[in-house]
Coordinates of N, CA, C and O in Angstrom, one line a residue:
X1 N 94.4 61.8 119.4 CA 95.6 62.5 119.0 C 95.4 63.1 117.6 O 95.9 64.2 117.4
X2 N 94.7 62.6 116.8 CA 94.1 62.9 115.8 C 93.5 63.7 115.2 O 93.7 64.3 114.2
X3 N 92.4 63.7 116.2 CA 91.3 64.9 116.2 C 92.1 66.4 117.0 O 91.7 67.5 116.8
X4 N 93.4 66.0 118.1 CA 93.3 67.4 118.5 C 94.4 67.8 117.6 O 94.2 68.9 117.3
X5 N 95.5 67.3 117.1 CA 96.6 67.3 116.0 C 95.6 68.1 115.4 O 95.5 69.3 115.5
X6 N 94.8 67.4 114.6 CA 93.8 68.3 113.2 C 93.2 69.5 113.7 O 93.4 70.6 113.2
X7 N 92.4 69.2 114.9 CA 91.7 70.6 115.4 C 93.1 71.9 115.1 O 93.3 72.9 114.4
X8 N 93.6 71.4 115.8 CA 94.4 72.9 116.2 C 95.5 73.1 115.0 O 96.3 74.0 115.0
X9 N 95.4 72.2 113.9 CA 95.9 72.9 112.7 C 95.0 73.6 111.9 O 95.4 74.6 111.3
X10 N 93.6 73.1 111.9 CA 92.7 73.9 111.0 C 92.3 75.8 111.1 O 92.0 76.7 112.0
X11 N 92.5 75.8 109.8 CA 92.8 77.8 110.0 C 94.2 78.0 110.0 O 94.7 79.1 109.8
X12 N 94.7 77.4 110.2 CA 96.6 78.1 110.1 C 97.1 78.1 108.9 O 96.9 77.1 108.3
X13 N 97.9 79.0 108.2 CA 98.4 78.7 107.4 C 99.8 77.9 107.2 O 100.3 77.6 106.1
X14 N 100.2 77.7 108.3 CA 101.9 76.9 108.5 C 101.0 76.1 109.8 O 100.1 76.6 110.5
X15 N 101.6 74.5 109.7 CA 101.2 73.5 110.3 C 102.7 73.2 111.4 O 103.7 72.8 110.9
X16 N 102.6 73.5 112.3 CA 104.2 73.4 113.2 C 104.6 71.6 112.8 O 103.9 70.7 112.5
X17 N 106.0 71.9 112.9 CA 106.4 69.7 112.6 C 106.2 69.0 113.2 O 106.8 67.9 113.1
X18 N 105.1 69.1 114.4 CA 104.7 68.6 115.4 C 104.1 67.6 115.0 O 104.3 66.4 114.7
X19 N 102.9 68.8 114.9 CA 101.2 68.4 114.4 C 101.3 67.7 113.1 O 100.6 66.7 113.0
X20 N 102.3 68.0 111.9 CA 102.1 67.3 110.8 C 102.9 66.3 111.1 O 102.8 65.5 110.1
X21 N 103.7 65.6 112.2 CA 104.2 64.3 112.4 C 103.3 63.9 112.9 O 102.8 62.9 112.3
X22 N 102.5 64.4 113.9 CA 101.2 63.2 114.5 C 100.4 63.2 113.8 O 99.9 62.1 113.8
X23 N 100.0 63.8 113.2 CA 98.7 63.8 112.2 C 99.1 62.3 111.0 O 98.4 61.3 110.7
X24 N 100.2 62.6 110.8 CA 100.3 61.1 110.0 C 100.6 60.1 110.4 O 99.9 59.2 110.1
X25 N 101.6 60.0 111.3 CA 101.7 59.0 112.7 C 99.7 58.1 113.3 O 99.2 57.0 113.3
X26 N 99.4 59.3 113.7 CA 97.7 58.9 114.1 C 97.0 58.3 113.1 O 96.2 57.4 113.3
X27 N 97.2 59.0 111.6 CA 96.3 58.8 110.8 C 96.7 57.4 109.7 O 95.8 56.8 109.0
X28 N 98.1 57.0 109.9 CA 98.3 55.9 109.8 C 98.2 54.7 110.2 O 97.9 53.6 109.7
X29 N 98.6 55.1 111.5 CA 97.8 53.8 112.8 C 96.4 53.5 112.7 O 95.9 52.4 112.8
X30 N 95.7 54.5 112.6 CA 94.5 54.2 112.9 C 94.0 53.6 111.1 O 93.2 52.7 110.9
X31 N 94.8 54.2 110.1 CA 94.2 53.4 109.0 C 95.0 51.5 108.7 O 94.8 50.5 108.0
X32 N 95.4 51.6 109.3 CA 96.7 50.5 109.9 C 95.2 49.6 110.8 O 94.5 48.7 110.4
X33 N 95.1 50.0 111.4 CA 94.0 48.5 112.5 C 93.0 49.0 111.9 O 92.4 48.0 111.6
X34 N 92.3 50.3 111.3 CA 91.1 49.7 110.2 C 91.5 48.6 109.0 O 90.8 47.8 108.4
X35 N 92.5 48.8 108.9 CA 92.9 47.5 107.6 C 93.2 46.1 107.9 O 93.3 45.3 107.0
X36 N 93.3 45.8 109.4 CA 94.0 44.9 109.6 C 92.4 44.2 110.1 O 92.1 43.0 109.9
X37 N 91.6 44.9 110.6 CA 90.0 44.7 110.9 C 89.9 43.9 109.5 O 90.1 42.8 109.2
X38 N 89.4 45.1 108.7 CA 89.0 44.3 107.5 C 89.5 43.3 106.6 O 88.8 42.8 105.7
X39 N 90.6 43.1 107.0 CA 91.4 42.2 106.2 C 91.4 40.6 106.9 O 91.4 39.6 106.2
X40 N 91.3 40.8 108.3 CA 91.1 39.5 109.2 C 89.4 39.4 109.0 O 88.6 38.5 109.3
X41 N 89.1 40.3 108.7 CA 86.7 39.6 108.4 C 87.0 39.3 107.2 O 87.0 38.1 107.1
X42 N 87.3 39.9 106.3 CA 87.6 39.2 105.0 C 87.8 38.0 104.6 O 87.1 37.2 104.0
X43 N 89.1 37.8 105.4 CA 89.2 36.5 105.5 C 88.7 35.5 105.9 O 89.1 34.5 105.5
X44 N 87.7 35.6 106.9 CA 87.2 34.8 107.4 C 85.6 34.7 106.8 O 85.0 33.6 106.5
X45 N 85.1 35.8 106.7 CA 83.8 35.6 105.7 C 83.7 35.2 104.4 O 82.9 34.3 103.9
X46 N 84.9 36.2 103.7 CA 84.9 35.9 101.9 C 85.8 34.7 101.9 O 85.9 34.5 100.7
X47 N 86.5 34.0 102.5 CA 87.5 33.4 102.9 C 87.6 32.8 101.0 O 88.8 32.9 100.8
X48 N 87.1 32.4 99.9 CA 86.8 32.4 98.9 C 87.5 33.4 98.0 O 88.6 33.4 97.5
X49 N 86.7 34.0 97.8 CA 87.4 35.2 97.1 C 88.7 36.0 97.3 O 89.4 36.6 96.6
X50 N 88.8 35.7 99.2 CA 90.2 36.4 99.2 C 91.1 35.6 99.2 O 92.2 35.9 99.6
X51 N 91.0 34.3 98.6 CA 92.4 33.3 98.7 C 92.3 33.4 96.7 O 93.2 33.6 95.8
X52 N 91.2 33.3 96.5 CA 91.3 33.2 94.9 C 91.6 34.2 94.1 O 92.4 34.0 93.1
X53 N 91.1 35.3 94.4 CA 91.3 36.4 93.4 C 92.8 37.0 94.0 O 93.6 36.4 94.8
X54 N 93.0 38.3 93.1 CA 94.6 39.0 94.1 C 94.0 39.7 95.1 O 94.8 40.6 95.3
X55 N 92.8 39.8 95.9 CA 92.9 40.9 96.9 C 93.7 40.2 98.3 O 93.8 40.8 99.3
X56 N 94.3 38.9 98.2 CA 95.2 39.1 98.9 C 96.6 39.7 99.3 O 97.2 40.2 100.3
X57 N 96.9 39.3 97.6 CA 98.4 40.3 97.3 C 97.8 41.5 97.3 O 98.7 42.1 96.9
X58 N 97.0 42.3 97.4 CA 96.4 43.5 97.7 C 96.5 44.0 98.7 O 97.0 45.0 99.0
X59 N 96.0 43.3 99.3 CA 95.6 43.3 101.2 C 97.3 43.1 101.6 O 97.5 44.2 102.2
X60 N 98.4 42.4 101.6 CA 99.1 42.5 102.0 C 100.1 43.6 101.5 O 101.0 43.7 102.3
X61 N 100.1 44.4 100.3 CA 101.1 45.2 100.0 C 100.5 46.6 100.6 O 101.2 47.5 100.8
X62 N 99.2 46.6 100.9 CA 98.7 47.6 101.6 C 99.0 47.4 103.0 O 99.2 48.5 103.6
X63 N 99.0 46.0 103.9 CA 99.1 46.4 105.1 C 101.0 46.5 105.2 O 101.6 47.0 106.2
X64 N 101.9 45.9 103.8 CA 102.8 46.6 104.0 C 103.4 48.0 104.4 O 104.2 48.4 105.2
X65 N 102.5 48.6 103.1 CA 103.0 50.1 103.3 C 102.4 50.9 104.1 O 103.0 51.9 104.4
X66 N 101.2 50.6 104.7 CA 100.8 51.2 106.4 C 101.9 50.8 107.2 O 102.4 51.9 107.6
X67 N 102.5 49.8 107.7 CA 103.2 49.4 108.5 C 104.6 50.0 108.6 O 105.2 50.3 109.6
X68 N 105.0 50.1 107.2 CA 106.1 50.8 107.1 C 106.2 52.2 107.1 O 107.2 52.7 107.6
X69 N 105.1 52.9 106.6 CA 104.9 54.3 107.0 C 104.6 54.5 108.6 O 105.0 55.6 109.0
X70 N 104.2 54.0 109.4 CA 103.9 53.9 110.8 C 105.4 54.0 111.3 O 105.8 55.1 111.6
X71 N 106.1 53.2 111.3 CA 107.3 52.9 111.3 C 108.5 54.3 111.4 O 109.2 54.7 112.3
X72 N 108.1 54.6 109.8 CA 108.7 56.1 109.2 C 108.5 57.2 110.1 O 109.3 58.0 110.5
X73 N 107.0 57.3 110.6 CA 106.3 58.6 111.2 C 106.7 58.2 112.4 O 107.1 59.2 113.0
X74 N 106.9 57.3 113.0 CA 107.0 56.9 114.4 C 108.9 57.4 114.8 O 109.2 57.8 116.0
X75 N 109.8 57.3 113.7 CA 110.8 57.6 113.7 C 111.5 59.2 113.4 O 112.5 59.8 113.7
X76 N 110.5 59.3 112.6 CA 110.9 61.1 112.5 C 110.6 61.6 113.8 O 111.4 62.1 114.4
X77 N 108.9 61.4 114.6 CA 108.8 62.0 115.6 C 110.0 61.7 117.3 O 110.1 62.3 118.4
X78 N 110.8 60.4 116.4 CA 112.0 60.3 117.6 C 113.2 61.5 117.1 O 113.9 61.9 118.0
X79 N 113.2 61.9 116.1 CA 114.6 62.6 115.3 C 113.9 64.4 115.6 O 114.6 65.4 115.9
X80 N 112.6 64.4 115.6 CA 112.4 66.2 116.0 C 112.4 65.9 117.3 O 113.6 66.3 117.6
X81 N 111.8 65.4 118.4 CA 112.1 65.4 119.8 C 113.9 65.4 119.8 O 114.4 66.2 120.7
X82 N 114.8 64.7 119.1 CA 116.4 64.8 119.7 C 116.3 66.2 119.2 O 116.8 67.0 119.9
X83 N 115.7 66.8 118.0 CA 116.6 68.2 117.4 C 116.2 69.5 118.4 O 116.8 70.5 118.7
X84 N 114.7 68.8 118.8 CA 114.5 69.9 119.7 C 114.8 70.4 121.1 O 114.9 71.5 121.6
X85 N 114.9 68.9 121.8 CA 115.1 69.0 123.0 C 116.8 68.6 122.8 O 116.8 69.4 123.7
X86 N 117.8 68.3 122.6 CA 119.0 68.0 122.1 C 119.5 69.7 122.8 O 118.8 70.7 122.6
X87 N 120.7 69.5 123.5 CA 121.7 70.6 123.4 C 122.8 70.9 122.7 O 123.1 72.0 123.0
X88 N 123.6 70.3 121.7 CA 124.4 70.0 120.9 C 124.8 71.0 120.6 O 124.1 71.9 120.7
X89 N 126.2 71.3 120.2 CA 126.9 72.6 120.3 C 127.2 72.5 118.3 O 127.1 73.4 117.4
X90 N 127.5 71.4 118.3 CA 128.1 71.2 116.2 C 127.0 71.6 115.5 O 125.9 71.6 115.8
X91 N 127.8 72.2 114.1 CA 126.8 72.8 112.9 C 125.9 72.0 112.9 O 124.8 72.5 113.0
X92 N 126.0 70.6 112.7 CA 124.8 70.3 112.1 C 123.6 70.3 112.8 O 122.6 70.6 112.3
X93 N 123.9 69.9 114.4 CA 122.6 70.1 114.6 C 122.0 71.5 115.0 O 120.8 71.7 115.2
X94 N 123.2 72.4 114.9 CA 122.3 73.7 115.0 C 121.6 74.1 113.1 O 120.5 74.5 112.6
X95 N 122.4 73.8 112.7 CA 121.6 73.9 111.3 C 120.1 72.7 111.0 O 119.2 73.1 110.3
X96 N 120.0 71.7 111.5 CA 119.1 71.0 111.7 C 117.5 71.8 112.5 O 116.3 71.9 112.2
X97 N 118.3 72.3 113.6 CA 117.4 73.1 114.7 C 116.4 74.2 113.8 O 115.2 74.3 113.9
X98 N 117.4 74.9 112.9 CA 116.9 75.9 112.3 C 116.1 75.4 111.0 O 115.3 76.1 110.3
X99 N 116.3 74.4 110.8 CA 115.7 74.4 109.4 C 114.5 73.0 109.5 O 113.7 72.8 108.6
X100 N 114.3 72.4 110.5 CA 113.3 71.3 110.8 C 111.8 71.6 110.1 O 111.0 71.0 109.4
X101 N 112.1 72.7 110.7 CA 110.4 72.8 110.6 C 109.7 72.8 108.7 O 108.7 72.3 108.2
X102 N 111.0 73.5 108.1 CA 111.4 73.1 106.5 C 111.1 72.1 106.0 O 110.3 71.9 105.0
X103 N 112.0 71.1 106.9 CA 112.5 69.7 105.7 C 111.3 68.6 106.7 O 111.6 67.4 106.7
X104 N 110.2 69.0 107.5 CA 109.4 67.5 107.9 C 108.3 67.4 106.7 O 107.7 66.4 106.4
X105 N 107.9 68.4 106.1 CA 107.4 67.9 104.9 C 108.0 67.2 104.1 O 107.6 66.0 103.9
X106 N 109.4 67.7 103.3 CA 110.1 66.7 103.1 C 110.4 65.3 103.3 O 110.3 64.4 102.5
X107 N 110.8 65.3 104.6 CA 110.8 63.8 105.3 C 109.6 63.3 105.2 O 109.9 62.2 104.7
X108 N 108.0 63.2 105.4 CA 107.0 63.0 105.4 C 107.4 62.0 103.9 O 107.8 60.8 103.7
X109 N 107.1 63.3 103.1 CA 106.9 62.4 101.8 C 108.0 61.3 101.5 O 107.7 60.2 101.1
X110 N 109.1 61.9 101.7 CA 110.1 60.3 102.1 C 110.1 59.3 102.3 O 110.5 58.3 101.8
X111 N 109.2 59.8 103.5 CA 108.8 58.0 104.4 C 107.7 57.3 103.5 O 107.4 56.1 103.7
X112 N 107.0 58.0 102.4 CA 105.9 57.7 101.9 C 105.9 57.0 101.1 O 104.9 56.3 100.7
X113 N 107.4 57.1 100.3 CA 107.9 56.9 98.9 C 108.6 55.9 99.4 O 108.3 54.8 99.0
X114 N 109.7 55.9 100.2 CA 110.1 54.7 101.0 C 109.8 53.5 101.5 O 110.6 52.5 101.5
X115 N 107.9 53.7 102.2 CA 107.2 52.7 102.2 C 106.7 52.0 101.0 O 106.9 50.8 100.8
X116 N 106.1 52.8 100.2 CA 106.1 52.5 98.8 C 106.9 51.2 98.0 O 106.7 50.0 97.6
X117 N 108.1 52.4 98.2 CA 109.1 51.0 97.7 C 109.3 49.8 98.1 O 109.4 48.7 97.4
X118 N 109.4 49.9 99.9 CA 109.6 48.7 100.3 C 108.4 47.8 99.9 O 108.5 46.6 99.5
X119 N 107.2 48.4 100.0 CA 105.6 47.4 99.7 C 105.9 46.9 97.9 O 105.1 46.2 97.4
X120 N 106.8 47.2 97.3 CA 106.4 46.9 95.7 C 106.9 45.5 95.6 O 106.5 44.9 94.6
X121 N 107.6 44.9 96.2 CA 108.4 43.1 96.3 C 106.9 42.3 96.3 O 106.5 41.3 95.7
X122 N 106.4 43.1 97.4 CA 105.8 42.3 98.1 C 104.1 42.3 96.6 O 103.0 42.3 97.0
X123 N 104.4 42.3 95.5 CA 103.1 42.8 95.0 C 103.3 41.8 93.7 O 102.6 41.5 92.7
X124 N 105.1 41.3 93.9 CA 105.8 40.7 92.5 C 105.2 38.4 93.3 O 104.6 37.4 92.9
X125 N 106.1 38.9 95.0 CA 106.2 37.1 95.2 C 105.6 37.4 96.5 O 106.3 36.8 97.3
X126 N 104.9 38.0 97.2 CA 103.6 37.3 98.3 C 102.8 36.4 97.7 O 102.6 35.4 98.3
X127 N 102.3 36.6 96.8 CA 101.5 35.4 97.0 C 101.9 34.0 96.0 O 101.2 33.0 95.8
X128 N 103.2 34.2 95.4 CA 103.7 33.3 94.9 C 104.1 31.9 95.8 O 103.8 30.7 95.8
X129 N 105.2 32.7 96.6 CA 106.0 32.5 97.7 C 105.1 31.6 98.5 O 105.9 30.7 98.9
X130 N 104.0 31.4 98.9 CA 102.9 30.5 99.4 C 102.3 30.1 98.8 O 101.6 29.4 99.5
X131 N 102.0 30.0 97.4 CA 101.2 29.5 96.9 C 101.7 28.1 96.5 O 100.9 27.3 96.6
X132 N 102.9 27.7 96.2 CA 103.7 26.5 95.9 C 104.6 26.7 96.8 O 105.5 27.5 96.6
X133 N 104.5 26.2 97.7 CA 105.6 26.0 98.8 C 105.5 24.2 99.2 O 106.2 23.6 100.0
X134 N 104.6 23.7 98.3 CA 105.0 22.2 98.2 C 104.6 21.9 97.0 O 103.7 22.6 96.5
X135 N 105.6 20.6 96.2 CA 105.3 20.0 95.4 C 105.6 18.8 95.3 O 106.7 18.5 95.7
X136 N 104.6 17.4 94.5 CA 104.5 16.6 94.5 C 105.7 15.8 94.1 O 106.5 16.1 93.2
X137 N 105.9 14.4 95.3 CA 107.3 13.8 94.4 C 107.6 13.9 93.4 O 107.0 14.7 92.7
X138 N 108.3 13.2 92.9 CA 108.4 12.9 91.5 C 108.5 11.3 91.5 O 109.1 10.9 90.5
X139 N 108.2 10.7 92.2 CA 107.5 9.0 92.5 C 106.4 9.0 92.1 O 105.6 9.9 92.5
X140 N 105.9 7.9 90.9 CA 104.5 7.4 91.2 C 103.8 7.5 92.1 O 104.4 8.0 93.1
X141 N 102.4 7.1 92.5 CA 101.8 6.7 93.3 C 102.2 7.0 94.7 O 102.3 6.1 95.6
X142 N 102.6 8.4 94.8 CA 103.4 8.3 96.2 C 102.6 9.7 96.8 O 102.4 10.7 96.2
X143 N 102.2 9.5 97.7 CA 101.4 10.4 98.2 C 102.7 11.4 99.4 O 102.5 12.4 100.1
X144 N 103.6 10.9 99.2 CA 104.6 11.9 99.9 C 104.6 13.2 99.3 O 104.4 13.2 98.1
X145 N 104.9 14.3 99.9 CA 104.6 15.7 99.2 C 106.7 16.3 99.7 O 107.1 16.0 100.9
X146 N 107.3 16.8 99.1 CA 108.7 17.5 99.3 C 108.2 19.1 99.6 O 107.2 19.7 99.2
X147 N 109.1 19.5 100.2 CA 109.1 21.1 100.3 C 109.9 21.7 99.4 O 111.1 21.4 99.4
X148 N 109.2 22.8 98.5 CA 110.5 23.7 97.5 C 110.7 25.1 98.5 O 109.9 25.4 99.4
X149 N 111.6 25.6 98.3 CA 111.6 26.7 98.9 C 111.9 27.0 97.4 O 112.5 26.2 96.6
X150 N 111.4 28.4 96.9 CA 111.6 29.5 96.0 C 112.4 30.3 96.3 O 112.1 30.9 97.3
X151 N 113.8 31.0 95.6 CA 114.9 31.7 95.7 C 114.1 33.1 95.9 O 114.6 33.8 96.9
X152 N 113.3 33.6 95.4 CA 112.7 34.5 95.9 C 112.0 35.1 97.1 O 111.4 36.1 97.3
X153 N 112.3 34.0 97.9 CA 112.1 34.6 99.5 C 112.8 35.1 100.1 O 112.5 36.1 100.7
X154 N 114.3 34.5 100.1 CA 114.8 35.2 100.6 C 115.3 36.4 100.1 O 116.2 36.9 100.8
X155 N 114.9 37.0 99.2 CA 115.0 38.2 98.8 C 113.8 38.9 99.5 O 114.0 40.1 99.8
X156 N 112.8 38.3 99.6 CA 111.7 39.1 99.8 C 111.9 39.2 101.5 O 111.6 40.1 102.2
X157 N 112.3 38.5 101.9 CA 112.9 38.9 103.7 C 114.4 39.7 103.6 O 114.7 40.3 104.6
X158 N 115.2 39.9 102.5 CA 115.4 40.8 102.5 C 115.2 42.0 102.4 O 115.7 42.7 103.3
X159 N 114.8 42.3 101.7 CA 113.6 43.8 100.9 C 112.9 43.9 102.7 O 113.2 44.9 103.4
X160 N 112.2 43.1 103.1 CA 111.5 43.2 103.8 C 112.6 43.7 105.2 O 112.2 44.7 105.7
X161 N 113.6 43.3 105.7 CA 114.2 43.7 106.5 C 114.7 44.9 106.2 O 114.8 45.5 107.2
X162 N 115.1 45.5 105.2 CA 115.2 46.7 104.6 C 115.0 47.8 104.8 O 115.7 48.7 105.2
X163 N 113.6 47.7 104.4 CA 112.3 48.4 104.5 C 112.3 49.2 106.3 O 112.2 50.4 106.6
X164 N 112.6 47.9 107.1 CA 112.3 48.5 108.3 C 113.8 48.8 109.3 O 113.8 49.5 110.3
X165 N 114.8 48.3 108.7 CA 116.4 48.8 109.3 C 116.8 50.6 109.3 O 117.5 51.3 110.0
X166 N 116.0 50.9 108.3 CA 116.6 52.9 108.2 C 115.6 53.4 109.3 O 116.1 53.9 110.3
X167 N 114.0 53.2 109.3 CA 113.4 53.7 110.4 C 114.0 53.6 111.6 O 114.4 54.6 112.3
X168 N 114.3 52.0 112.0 CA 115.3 51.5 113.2 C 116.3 52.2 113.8 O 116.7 52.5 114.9
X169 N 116.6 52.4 112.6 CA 118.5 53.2 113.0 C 118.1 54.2 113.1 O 118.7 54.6 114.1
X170 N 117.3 55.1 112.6 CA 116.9 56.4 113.3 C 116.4 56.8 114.4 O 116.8 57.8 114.9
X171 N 115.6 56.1 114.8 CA 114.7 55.9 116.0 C 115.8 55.8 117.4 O 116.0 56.4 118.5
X172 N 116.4 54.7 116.6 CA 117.6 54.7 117.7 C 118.7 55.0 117.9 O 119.2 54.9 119.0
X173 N 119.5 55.3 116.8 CA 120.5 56.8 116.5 C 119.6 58.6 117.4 O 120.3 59.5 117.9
X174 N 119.0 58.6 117.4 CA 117.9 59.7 117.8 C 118.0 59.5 119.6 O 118.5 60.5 120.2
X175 N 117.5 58.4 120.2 CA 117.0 57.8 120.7 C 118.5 58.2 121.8 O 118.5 58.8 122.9
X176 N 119.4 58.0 121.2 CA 120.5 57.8 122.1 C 121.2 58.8 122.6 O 121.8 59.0 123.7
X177 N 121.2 59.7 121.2 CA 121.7 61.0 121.4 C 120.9 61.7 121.8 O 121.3 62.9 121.9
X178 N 119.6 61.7 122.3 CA 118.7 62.8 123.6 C 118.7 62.5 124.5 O 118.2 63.3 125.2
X179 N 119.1 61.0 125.1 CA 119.4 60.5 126.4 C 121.0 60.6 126.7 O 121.5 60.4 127.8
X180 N 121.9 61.0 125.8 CA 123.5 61.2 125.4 C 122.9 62.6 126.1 O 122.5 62.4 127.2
X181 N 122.7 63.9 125.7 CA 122.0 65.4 125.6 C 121.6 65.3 126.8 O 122.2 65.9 127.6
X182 N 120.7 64.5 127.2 CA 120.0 64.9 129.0 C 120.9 64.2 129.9 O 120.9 64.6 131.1
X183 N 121.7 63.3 129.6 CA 122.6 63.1 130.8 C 123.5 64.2 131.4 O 124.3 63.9 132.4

């Protein structure tokens, strides 16, 4: 999808909102399972360096914001399929109709800054958040270990739920109203 997305933009000087949704859609998936490749050999070869140094809070704020931009691309291309195939009679979506092709660059960069955001938590307490998730009684000689939870998780599952509830609701706000349209 990739290569023919790219093929048939190259030489044009306007990219239809098609091709520039799949082109990022593809080009994020596929950098999405090359990362996820390298991040599971990593781990298992350097297994060392990637628990010691930060490239694991690295490795995860990156497979955050792939994930979330996947997400993003995967949801606009639900919102141009309702605008285009959609029969809708109201301004907005005829103002939508006309102006799409406009604002998916816009939207693009959106989702990009959006992922962004949501990946920045994850760069403060991933690797906090596991790193002390037990600590020693406070008994002598006691080899019992207690569990702390850190208040900063559940922040960070929130952020994290976040992050992926607006793609959601689009996808399936979209989703409903082009099966609403073809009924």
């Amino acid at each position: 999808i990739l290569a023919a997305s790219t093929s048939s933009c190259i030489g044009r000087k306007t990219w239809p909102p098609y091709d520039m949704i799949m082109i990022s859609l593809s080009s994020s998936r596929l950098i999405l399972q090359s990362w996820s490749t390298l991040d599971f050999s990593m781990s298992i070869f350097y297994e060392r360096f990637f628990y010691k140094e930060n490239v694991l809070r690295v490795s995860k704020i990156i497979f955050t914001f792939l994930s979330y931009s996947s997400l993003w691309f995967g949801a606009w291309l639900s919102v141009l399929y309702c605008v285009k195939v959609a029969s809708f009679t109201q301004s907005f979506f005829i103002w939508l109709k006309l102006r799409i092709a406009r604002l998916v660059p816009w939207m693009l960069l959106t989702s990009w800054l959006c992922s962004f955001t949501a990946a920045i938590p994850f760069a403060w307490d991933a690797y906090s958040v596991h790193e002390n998730i037990t600590a020693p009684s406070s008994m002598t000689n006691s080899s019992a270990r207690r569990t702390t939870r850190k208040d900063s998780l559940g922040l960070l599952i929130l952020l994290s739920n976040a992050g992926i509830s607006m793609p959601l609701i689009l996808s399936v706000v979209s989703s409903i109203l082009l099966i609403q349209s073809l009924w």
